[in-house]
Coordinates of C-alpha atoms and ligand atoms in Angstrom, one line a residue:
X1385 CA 42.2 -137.3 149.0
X1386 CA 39.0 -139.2 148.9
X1387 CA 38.2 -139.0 152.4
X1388 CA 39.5 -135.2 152.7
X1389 CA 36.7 -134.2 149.8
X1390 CA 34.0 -136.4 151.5
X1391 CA 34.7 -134.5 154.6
X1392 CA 34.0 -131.5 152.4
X1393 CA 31.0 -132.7 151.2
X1394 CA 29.5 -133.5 154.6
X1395 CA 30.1 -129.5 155.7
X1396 CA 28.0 -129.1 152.8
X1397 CA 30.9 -127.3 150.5
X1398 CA 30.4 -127.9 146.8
X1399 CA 33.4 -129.0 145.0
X1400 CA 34.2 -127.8 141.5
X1401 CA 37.2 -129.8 140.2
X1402 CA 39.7 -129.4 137.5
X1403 CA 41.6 -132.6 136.1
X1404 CA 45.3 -131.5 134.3
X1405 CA 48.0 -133.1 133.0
X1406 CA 50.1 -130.1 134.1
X1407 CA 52.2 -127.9 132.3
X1408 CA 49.7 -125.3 132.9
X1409 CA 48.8 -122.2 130.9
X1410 CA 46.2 -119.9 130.6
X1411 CA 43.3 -122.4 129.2
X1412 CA 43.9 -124.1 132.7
X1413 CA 43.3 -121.1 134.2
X1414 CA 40.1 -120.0 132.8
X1415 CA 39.3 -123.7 133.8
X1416 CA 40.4 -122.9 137.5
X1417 CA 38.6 -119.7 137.4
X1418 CA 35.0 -121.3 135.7
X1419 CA 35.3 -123.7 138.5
X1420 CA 35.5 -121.1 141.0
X1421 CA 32.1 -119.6 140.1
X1422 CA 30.5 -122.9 140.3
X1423 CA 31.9 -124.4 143.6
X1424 CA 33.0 -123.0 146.9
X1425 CA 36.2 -125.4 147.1
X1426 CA 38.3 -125.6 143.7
X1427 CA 40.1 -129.0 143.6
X1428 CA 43.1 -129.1 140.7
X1429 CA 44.1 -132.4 139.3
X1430 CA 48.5 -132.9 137.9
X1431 CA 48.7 -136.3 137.2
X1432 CA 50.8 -137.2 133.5
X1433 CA 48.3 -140.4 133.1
X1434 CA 50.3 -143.3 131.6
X1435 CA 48.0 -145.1 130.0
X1436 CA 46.5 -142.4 127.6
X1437 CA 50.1 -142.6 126.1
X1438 CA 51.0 -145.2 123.3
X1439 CA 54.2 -146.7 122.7
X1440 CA 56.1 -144.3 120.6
X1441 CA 54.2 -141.1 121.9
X1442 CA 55.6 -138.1 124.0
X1443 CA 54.7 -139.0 127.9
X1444 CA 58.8 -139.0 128.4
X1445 CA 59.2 -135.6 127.2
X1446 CA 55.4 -134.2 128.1
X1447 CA 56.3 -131.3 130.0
X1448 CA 56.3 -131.2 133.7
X1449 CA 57.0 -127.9 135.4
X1450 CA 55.7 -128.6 138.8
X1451 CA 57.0 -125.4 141.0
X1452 CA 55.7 -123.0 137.9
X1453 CA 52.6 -124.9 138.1
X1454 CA 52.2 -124.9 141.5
X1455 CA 53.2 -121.0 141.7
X1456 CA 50.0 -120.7 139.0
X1457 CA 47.5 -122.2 141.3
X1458 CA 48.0 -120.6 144.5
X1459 CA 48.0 -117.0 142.7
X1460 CA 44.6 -118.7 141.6
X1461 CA 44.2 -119.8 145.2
X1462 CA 43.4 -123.2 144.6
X1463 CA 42.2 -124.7 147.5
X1464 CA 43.4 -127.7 147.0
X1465 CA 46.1 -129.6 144.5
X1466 CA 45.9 -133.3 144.2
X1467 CA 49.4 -134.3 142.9
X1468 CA 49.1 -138.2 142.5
X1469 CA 51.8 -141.0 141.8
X1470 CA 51.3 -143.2 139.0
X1471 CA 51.1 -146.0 141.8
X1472 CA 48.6 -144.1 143.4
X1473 CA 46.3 -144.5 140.5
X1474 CA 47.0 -147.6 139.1
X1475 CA 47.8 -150.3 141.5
X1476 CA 50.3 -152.6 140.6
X1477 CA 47.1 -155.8 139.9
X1478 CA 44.9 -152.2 138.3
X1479 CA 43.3 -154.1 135.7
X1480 CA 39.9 -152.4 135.2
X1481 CA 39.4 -149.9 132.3
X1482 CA 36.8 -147.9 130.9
X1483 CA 35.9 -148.1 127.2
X1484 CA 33.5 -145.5 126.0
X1485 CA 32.9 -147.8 122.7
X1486 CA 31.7 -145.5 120.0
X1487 CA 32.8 -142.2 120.3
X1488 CA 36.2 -143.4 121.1
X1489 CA 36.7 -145.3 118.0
X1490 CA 37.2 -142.0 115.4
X1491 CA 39.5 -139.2 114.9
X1492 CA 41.9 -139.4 117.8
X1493 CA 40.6 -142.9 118.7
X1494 CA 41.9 -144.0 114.6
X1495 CA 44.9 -142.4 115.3
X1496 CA 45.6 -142.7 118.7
X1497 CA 44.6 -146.4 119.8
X1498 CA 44.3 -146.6 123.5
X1499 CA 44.3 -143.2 124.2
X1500 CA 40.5 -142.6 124.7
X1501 CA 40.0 -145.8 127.1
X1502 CA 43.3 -144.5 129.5
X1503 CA 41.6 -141.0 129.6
X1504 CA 37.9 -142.3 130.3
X1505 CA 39.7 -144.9 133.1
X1506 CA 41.7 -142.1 134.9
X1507 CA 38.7 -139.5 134.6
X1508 CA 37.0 -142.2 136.4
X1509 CA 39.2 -142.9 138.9
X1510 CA 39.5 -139.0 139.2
X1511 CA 35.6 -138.5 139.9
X1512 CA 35.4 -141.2 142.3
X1513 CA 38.3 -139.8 144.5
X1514 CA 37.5 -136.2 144.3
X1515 CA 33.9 -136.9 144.2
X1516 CA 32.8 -133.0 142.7
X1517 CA 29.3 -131.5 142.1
X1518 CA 31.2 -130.7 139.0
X1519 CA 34.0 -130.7 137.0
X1520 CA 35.3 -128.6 134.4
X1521 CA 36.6 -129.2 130.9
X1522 CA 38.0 -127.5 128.1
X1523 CA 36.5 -127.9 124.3
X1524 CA 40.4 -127.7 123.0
X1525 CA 39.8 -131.5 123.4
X1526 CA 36.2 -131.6 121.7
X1527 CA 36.4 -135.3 121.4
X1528 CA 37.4 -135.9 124.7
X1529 CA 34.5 -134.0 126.4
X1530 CA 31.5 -135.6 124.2
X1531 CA 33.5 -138.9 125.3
X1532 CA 33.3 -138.4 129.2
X1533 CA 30.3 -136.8 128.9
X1534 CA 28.7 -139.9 127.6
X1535 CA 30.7 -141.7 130.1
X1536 CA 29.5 -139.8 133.1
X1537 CA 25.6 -140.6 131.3
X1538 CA 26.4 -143.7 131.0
X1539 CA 27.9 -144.7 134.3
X1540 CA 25.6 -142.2 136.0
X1541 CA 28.5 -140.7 137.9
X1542 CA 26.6 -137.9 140.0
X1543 CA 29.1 -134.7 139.1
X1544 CA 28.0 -132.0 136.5
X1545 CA 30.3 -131.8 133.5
X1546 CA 30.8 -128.0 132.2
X1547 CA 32.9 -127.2 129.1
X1548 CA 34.8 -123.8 129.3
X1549 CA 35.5 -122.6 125.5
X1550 CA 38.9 -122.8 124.0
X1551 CA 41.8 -120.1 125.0
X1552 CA 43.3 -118.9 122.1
X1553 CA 46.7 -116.8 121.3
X1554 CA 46.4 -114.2 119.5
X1555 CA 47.4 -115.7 115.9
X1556 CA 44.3 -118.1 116.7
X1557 CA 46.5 -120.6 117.8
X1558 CA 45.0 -123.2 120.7
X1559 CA 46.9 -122.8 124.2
X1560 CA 48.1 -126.3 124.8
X1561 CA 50.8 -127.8 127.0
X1562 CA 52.3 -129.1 123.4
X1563 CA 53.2 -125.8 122.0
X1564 CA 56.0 -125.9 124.7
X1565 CA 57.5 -127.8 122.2
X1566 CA 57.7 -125.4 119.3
X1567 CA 59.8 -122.0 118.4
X1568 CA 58.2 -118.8 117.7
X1569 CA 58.4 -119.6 113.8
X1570 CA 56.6 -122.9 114.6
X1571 CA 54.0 -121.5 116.5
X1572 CA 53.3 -119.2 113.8
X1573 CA 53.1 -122.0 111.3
X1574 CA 50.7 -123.9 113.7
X1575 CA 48.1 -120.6 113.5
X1576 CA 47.1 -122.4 109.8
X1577 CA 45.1 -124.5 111.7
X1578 CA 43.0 -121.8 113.5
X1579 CA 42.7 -120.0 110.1
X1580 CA 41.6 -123.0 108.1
X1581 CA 38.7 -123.6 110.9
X1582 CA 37.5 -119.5 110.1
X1583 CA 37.8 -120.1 106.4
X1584 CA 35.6 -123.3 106.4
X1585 CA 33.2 -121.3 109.4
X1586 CA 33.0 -118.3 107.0
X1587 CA 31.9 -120.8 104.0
X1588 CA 29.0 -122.3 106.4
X1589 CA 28.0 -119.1 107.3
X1590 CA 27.2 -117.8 104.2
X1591 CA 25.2 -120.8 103.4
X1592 CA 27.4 -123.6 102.5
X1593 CA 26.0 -126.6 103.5
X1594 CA 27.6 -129.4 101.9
X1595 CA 30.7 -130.7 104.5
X1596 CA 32.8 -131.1 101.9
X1597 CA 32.8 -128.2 100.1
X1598 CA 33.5 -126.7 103.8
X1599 CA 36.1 -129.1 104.9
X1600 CA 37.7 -128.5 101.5
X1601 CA 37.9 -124.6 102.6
X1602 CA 40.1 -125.7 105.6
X1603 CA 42.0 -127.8 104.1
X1604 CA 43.0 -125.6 101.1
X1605 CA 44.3 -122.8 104.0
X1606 CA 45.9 -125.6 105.8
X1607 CA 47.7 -127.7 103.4
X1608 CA 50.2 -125.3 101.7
X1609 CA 51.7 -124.8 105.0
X1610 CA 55.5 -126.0 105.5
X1611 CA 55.7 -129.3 107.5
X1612 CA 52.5 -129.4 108.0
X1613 CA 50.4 -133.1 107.5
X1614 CA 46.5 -133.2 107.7
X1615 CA 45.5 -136.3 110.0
X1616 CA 41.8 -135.2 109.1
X1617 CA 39.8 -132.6 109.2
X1618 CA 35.9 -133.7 109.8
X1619 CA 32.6 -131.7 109.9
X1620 CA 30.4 -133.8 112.8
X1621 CA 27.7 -133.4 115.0
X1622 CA 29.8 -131.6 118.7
X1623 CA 28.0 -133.6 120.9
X1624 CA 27.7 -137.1 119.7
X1625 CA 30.1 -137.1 116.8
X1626 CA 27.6 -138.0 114.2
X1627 CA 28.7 -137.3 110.3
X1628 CA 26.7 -134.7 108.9
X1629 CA 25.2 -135.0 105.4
X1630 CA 24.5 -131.5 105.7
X1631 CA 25.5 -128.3 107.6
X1632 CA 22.1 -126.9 108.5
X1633 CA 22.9 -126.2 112.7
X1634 CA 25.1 -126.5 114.8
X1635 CA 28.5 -128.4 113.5
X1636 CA 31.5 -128.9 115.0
X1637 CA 34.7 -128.4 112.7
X1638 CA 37.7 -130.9 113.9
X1639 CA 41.1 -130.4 112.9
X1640 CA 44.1 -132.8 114.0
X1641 CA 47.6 -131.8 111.8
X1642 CA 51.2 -133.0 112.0
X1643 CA 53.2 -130.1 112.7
X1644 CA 57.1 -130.8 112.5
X1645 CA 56.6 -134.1 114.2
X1646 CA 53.9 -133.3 116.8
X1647 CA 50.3 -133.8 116.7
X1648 CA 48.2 -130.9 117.3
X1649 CA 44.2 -130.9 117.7
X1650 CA 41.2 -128.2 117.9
X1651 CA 38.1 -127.8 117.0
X1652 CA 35.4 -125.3 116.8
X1653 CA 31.2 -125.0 116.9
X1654 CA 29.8 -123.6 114.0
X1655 CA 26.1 -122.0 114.0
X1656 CA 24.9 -120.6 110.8
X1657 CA 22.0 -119.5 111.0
X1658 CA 18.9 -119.9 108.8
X1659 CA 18.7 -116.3 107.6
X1660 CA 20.8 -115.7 104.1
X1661 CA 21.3 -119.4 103.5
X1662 CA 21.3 -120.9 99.9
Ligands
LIG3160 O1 42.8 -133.1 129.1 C1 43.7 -133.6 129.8 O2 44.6 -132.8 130.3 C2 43.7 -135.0 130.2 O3 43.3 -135.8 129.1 C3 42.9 -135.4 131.4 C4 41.4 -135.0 131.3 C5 43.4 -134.6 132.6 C6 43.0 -136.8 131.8 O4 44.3 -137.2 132.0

């Protein structure tokens, strides 16, 4: 794969990659399709990485519908699908991992311990095979891109990082490869979480700015909700995950709930403005 893209390179094509986990649905796509406005070869990633998995979590059952999948991208005319085995990315002496320290210790870092340094490792690994001018993310997983985004920074890794904004259905629920595990009835409790995020938006738009006043408006439109448990709701800077003492630009609202037994995440970017604020 490495020395197919390089060859691509040299012929001076510009490679816009997608990394997946699979299980595609439309927020891949409008990944595949951002990508193919910025490059002139679109490189798509299925690889169900191991080691952003705990014990306990769901990589046995994580969905993996490779033909549908595969269908998906050539209608998208992918030029190419890089469909590793997990020995082809981890060696069986791999011991080298990325931590991205900070920004991987909150949220789904608490929660989730691990996860952060096997998705900034494969990512890694990713980049360096498929070596893109850029690759393409989805803000679903806010967390995730301010992580390899300080990563690439950090490890000055030479490929552009663009975030493409969340797909949504149209109760407001995130398109995620984990809603393949829920009925209708489920997914329709699961659109709290979208609601909860408008209620606190609408609060900081009209000139809220203390974060808990506006966390507390999410919460109080999540919480009633049937089998639903708040992991946490936080009010943070997008890009660098900074608290906020108060909500007076930009702010990114992240949500991560319990939801009959599986963990569901999104976020969104507030902006109030200045005008009509208390
Ligand atoms: O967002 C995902 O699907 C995964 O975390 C990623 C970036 C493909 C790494 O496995």
């Amino acid at each position: 794969m490495q020395a197919i893209c390089l060859g691509l390179k040299r012929k001076g094509r510009k490679i816009a990659f997608v990394p997946t986990m699979g299980a595609l649905h439309e927020g891949h796509l409008s990944l595949v399709r951002r990508a193919r406005k910025l490059g002139d070869t679109v490189v798509v990633s299925v690889f169900v990485n191991p080691t952003q998995f705990a014990p306990g979590e769901d990589f046995a059952r994580y969905p993996r519908p490779l033909s549908a999948d595969k269908r998906l991208l050539v209608t998208e005319k992918v030029d190419l699908l890089f469909l590793p085995t997990a020995s082809d990315i981890y060696s069986t002496d791999h011991s080298t991992f990325v931590d991205v320290e900070e920004i991987s210790s909150i949220l789904e870092g608490a929660a989730r311990p691990g996860h952060f340094r096997g998705v900034a490792t494969v990512v890694a690994k990713l980049l360096n095979v498929v070596c893109p001018d850029v690759a393409v993310f989805g803000q679903k997983d806010g967390q995730q891109v301010a992580m390899i985004k300080s990563m690439v920074r950090h490890l000055n890794f030479p490929a552009r990082i663009v975030v493409a904004p969340t797909v949504r259905e149209r109760s407001g629920l995130a398109m995620s490869s984990r809603n393949r595990y829920f009925n209708q009835e489920q997914l329709s409790r699961a659109s709290c979480i979208h609601r909860g995020m408008r209620a606190a938006e609408a609060l900081a738009i009209a000139g809220e700015e203390d974060p808990a006043k506006i966390e507390a408006a999410a919460r109080s439109e999540i919480e009633p909700t049937p089998g639903v448990r708040i992991d946490y709701i936080a009010i943070l800077d997008p890009d660098d995950l900074r608290t906020l003492d108060r909500v007076e630009g930009k702010a990114g609202i992240f949500v991560a709930v319990w939801l009959d037994g599986v963990r569901l995440i999104d976020n969104i970017i507030v902006r109030p403005s200045r005008r009509g604020r208390k």
